[in-house]
Tab-separated table of N, CA, C and O in Angstrom:
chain	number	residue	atom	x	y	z
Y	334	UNK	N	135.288	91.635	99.466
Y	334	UNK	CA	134.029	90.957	99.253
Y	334	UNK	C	134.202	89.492	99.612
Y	334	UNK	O	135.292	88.945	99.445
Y	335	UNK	N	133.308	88.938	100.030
Y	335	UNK	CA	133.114	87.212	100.592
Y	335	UNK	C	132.099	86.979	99.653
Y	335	UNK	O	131.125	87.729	99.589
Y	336	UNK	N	132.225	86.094	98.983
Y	336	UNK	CA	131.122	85.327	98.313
Y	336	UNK	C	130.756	83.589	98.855
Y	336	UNK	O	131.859	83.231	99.267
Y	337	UNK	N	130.273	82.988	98.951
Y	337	UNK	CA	129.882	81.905	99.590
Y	337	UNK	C	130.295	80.696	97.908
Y	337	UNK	O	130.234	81.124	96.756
Y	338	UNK	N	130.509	79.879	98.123
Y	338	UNK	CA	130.833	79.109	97.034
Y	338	UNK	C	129.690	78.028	97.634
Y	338	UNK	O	130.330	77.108	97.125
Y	339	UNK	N	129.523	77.925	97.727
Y	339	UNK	CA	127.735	76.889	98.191
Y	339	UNK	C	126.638	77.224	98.784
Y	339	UNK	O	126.055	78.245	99.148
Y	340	UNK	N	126.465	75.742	98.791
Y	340	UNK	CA	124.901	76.335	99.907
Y	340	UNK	C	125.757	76.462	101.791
Y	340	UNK	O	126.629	75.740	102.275
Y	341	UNK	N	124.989	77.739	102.441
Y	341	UNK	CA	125.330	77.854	103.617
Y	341	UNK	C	124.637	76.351	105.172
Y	341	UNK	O	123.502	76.153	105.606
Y	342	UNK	N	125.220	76.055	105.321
Y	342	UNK	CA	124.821	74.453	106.120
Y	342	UNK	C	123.478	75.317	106.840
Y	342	UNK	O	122.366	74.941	106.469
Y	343	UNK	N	123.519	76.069	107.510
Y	343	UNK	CA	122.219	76.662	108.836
Y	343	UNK	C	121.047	76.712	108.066
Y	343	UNK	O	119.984	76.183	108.388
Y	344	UNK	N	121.339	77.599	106.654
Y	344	UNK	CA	120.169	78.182	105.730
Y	344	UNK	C	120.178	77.735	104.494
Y	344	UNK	O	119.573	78.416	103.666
Y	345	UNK	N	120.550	77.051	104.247
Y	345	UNK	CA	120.921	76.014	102.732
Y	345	UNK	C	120.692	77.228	101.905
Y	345	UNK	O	119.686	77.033	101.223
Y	346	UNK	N	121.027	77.992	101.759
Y	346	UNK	CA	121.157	79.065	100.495
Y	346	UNK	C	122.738	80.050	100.718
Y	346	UNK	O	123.433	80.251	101.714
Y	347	UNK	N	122.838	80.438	99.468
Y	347	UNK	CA	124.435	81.088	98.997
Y	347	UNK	C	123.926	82.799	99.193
Y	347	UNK	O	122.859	83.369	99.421
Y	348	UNK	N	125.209	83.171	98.983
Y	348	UNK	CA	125.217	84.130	99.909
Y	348	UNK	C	126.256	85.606	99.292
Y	348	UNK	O	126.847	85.231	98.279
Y	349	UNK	N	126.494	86.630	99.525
Y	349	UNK	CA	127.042	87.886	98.818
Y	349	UNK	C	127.112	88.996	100.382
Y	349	UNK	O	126.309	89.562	101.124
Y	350	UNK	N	128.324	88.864	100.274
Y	350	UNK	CA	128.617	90.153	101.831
Y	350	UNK	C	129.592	90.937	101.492
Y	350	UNK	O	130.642	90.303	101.387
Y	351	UNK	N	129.721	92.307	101.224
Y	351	UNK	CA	130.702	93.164	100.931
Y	351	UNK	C	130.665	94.690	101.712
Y	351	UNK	O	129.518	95.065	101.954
Y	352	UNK	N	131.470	95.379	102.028
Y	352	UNK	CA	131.586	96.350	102.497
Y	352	UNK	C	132.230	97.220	102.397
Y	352	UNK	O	133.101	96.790	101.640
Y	353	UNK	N	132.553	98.519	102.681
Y	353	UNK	CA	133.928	99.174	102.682
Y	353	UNK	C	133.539	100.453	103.614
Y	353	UNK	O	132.494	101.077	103.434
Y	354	UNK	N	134.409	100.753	104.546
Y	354	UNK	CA	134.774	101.539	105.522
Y	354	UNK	C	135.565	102.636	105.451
Y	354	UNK	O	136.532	102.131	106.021
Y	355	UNK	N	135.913	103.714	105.208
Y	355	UNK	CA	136.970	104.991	105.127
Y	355	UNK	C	137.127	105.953	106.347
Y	355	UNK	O	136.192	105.930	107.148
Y	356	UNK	N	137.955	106.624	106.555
Y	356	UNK	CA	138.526	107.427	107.179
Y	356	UNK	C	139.185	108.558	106.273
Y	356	UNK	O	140.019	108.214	105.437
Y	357	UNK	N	138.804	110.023	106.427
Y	357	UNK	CA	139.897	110.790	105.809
Y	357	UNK	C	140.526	111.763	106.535
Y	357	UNK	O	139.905	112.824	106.472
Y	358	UNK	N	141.579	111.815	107.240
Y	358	UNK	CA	142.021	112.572	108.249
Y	358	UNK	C	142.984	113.584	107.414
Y	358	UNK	O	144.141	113.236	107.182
Y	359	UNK	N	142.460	114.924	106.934
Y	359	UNK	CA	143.350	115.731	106.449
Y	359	UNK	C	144.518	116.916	107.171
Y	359	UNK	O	144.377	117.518	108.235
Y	360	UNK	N	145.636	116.994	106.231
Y	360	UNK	CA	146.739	117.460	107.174
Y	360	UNK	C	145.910	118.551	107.758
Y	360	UNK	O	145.593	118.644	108.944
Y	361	UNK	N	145.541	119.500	106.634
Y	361	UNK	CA	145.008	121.125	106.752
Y	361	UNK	C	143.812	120.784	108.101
Y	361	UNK	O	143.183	119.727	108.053
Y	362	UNK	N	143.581	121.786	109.283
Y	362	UNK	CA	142.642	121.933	110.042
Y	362	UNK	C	141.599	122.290	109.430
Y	362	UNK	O	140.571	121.899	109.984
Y	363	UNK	N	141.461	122.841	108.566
Y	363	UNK	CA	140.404	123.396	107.700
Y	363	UNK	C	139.598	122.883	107.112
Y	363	UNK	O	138.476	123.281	106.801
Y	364	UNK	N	140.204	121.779	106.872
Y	364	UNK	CA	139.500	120.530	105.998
Y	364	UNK	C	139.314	119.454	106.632
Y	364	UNK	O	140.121	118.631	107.064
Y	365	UNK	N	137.907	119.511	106.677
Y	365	UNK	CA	137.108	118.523	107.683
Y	365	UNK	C	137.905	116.933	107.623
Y	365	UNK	O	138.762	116.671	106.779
Y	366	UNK	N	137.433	115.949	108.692
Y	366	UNK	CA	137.203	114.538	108.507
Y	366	UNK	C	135.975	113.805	108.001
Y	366	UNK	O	134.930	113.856	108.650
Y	367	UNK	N	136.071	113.053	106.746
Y	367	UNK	CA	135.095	112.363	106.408
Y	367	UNK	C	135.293	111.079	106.945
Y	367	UNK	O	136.406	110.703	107.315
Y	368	UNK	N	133.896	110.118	107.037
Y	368	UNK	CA	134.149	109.133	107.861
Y	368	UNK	C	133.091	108.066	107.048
Y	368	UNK	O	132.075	108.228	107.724
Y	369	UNK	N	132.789	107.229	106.163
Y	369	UNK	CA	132.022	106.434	105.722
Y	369	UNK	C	131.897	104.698	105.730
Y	369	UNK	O	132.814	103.888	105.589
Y	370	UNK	N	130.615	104.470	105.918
Y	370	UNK	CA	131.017	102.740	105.970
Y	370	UNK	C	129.330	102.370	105.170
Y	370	UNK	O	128.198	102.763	105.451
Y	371	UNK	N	129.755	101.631	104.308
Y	371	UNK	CA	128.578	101.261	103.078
Y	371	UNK	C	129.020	99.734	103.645
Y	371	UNK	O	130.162	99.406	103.965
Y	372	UNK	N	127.158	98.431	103.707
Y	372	UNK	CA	127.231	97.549	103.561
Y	372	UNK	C	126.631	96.628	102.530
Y	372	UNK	O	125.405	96.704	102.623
Y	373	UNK	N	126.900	96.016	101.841
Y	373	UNK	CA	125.690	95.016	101.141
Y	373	UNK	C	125.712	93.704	101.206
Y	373	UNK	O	126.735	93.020	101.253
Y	374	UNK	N	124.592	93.310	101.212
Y	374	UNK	CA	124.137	91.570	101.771
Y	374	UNK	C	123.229	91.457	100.733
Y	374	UNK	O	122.313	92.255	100.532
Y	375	UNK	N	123.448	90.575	100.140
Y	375	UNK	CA	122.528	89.832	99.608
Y	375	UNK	C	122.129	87.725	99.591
Y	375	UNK	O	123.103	86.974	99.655
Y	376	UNK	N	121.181	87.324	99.534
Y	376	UNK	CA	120.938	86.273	99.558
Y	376	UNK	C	119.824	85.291	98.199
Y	376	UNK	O	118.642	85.431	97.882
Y	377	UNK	N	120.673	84.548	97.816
Y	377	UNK	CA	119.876	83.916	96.475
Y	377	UNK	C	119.005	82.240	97.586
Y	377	UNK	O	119.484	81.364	98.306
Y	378	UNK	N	117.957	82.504	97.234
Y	378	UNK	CA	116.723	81.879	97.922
Y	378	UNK	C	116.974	80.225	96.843
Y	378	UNK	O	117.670	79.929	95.871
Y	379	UNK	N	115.875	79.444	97.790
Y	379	UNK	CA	115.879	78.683	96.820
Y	379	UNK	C	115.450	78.589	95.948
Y	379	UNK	O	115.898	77.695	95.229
Y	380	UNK	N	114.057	79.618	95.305
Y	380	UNK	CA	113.639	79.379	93.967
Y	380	UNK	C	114.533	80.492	93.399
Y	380	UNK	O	113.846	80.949	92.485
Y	381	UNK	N	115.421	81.022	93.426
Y	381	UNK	CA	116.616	81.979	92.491
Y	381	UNK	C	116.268	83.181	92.778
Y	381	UNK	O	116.944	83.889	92.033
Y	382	UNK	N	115.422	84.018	93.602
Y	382	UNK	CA	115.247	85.123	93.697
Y	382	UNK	C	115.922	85.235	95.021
Y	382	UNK	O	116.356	84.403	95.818
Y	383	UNK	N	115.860	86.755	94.990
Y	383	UNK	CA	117.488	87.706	95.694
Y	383	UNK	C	116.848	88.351	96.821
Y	383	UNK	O	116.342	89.467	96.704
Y	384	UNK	N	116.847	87.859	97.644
Y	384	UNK	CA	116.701	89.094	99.092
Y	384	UNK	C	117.974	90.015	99.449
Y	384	UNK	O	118.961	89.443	99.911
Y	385	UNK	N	118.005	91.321	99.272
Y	385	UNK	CA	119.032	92.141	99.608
Y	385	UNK	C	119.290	93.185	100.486
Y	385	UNK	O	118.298	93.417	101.178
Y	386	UNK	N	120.309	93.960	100.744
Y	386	UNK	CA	120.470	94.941	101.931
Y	386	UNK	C	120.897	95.788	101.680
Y	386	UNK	O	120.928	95.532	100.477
Y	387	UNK	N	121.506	97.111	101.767
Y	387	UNK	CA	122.203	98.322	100.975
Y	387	UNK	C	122.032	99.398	102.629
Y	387	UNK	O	121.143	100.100	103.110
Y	388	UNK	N	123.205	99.060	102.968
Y	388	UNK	CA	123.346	100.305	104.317
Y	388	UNK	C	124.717	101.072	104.281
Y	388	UNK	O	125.828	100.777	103.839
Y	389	UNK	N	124.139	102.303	104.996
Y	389	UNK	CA	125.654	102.591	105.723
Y	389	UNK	C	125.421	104.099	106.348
Y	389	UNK	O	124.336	104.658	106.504
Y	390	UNK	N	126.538	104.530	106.617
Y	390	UNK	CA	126.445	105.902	107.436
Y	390	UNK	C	127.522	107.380	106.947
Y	390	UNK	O	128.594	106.838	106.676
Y	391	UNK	N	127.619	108.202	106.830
Y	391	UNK	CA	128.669	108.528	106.712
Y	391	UNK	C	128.129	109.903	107.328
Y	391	UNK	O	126.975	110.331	107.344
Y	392	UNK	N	129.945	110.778	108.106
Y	392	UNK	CA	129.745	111.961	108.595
Y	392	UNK	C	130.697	112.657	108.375
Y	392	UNK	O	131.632	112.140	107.764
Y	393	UNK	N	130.779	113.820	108.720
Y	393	UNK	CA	131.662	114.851	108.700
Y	393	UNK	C	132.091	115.900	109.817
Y	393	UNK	O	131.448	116.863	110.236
Y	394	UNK	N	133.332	115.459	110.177
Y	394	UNK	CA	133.816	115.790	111.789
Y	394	UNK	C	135.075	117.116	111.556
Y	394	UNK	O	136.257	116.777	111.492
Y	395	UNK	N	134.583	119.003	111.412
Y	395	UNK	CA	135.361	119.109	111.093
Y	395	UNK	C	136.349	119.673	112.299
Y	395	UNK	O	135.865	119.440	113.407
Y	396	UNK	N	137.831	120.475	112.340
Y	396	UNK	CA	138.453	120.459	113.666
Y	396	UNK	C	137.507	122.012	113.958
Y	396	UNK	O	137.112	122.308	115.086
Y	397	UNK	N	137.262	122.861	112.759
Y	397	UNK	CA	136.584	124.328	112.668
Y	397	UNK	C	135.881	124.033	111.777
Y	397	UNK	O	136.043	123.392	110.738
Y	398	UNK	N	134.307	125.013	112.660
Y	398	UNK	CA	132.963	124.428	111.644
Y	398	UNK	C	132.893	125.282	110.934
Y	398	UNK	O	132.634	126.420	111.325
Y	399	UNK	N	133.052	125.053	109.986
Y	399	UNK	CA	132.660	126.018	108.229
Y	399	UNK	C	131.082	125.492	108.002
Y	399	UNK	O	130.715	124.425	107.511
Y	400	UNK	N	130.195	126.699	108.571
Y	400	UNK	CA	129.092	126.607	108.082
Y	400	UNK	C	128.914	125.759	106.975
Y	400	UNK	O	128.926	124.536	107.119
Y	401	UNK	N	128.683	126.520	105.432
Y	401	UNK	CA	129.053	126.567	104.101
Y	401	UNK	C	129.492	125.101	104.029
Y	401	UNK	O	129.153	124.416	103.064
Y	402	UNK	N	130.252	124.591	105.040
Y	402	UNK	CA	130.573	123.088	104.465
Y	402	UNK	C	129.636	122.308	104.869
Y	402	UNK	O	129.027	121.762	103.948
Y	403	UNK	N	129.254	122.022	106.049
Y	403	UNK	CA	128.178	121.926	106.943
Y	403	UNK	C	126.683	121.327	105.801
Y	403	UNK	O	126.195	120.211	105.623
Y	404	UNK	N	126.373	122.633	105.263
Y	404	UNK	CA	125.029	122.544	104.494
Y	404	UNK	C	125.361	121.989	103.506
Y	404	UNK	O	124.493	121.186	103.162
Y	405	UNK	N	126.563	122.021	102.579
Y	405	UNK	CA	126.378	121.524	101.141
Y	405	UNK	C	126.383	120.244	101.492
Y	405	UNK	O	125.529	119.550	100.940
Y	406	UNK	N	127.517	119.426	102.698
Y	406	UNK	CA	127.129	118.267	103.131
Y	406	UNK	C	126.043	117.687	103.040
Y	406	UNK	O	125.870	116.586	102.519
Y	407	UNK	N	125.052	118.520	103.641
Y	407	UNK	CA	123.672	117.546	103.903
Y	407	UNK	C	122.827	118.229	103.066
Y	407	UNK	O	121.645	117.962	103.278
Y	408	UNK	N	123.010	118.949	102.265
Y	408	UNK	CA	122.384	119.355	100.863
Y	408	UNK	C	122.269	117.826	99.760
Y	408	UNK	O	121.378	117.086	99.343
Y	409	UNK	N	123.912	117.965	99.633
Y	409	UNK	CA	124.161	116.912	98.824
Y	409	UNK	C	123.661	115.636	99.530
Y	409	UNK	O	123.052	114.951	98.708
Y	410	UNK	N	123.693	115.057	100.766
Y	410	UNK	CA	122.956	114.043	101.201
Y	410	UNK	C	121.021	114.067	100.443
Y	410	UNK	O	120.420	113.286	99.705
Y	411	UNK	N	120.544	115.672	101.275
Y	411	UNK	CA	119.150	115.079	100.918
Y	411	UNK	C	119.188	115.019	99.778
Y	411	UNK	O	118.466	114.095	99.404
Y	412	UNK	N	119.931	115.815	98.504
Y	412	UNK	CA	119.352	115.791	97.292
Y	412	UNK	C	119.472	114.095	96.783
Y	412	UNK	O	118.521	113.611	96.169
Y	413	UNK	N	120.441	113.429	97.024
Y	413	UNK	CA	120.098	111.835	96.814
Y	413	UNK	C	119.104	110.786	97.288
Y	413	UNK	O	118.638	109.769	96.774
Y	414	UNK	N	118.932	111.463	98.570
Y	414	UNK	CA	117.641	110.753	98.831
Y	414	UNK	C	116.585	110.944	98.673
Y	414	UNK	O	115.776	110.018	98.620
Y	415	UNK	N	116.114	112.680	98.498
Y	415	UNK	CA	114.914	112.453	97.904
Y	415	UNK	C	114.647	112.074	96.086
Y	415	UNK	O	113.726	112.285	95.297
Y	416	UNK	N	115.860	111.486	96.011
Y	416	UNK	CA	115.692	111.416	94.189
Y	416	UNK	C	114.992	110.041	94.289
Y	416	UNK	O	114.481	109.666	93.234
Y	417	UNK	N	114.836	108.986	95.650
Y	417	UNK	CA	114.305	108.102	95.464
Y	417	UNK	C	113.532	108.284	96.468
Y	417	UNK	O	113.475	107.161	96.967
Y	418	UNK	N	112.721	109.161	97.264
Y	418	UNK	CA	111.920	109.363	98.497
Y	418	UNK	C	112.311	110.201	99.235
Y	418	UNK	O	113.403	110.193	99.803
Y	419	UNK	N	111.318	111.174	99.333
Y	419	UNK	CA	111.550	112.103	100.105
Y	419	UNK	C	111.405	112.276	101.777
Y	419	UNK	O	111.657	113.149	102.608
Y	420	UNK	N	110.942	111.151	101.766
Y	420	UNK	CA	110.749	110.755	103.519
Y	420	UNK	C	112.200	109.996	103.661
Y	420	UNK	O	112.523	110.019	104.849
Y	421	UNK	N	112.865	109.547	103.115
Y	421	UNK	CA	114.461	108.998	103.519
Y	421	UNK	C	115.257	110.083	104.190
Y	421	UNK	O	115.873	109.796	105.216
Y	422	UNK	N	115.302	111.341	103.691
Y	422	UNK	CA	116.692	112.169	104.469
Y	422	UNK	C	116.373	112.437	105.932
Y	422	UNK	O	117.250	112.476	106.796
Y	423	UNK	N	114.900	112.646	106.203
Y	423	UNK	CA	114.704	113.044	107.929
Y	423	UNK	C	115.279	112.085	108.518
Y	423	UNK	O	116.179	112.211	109.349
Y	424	UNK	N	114.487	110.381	107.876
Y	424	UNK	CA	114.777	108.921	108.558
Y	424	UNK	C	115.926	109.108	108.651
Y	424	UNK	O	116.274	108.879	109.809
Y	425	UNK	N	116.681	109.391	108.072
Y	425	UNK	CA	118.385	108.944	107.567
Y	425	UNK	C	118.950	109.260	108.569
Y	425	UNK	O	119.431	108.579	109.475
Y	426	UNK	N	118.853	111.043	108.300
Y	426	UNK	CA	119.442	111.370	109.552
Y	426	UNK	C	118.956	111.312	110.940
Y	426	UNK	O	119.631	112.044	111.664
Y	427	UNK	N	118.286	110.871	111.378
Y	427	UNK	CA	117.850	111.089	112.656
Y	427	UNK	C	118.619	109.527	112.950
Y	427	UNK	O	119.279	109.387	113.979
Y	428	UNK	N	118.507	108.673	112.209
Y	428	UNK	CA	119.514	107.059	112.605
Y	428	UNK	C	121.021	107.667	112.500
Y	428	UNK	O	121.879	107.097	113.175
Y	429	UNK	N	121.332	108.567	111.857
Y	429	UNK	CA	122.997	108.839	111.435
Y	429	UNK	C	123.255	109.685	112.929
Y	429	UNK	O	124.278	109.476	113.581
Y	430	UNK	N	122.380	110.494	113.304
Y	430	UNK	CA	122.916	111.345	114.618
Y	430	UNK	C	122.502	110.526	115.878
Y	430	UNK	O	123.161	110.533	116.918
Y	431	UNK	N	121.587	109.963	115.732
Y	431	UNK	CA	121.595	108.738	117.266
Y	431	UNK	C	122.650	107.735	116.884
Y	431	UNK	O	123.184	107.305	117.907
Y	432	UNK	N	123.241	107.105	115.583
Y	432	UNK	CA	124.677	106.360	116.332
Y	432	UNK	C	125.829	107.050	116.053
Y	432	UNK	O	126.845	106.416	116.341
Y	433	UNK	N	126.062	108.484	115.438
Y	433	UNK	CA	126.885	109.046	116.289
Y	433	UNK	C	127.118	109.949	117.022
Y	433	UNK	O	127.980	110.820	116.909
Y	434	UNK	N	126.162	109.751	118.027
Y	434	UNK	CA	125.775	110.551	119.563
Y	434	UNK	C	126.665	109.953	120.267
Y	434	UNK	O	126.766	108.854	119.724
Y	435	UNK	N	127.429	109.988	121.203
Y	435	UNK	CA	128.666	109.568	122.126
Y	435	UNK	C	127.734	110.327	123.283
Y	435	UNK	O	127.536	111.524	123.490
Y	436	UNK	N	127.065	108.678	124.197
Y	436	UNK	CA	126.346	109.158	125.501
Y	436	UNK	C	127.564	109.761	126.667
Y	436	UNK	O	127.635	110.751	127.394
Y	437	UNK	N	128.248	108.834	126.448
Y	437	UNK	CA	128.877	109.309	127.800
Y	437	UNK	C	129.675	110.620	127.760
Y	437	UNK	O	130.362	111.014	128.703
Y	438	UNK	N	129.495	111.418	126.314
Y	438	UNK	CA	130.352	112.911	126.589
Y	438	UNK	C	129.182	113.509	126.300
Y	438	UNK	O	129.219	114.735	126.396
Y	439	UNK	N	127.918	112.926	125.900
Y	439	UNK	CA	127.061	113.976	125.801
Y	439	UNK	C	126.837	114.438	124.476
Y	439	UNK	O	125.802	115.059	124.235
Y	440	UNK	N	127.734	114.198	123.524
Y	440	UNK	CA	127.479	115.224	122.089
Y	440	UNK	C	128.156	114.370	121.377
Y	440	UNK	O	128.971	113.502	121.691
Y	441	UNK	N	127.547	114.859	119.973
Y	441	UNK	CA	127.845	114.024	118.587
Y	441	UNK	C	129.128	114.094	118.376
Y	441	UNK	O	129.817	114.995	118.854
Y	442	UNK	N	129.748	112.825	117.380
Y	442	UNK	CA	130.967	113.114	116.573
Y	442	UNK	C	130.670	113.246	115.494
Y	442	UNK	O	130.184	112.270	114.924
Y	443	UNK	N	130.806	114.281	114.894
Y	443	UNK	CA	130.827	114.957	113.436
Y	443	UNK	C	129.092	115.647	113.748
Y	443	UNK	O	128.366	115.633	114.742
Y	444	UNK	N	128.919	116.263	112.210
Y	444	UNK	CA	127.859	116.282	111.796
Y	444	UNK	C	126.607	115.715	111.430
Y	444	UNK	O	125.586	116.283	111.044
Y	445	UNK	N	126.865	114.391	111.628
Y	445	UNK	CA	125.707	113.193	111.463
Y	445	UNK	C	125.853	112.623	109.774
Y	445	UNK	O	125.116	111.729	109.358
């Protein structure tokens, strides 16, 4: 995490940037690769209120596709998003499989 200890010189306001990125490359073929990257930004204004950000992506690349893994994946995805909107999981994924579409081979990495 970076936290800003002042005001920023460009935008005279302080500042909150944190992230975290994973990789899980398991020995077993069987057992997929997970791949996740969560961001958050936030910004304290000058009258004290918070403009903020909350992103990220995550997929599942396995070496053999296990159906069964496949769906609970994106089971368990929509069931979180529609707990706060049910128009989020189409959006979601349709941004999660266009950036990881790989144009120049033609086809996705992972499952989206």
């Amino acid at each position: 995490m970076f936290q800003s200890s002042g005001i920023n010189a460009e935008y005279g306001v302080p500042f909150t940037a944190m992230g975290i990125s994973s990789v899980i490359h398991p020995v077993n073929p069987f057992v997929p690769t997970i791949h996740f990257n969560y961001r958050y930004f936030q910004v304290t204004q000058p009258d004290g209120s918070l403009l903020w950000w909350f992103g990220g992506r995550t997929d599942l690349t396995p070496t053999y596709l296990n159906r069964e893994d496949a769906t609970h994946f994106h089971n368990t995805l929509k069931t979180a998003c529609d707990r706060h909107d049910e128009s989020y999981y189409p959006k979601f994924k349709k941004w999660c499989d266009d950036y990881f579409h790989i144009k120049h081979r033609g086809e996705s990495r992972g499952l989206g």
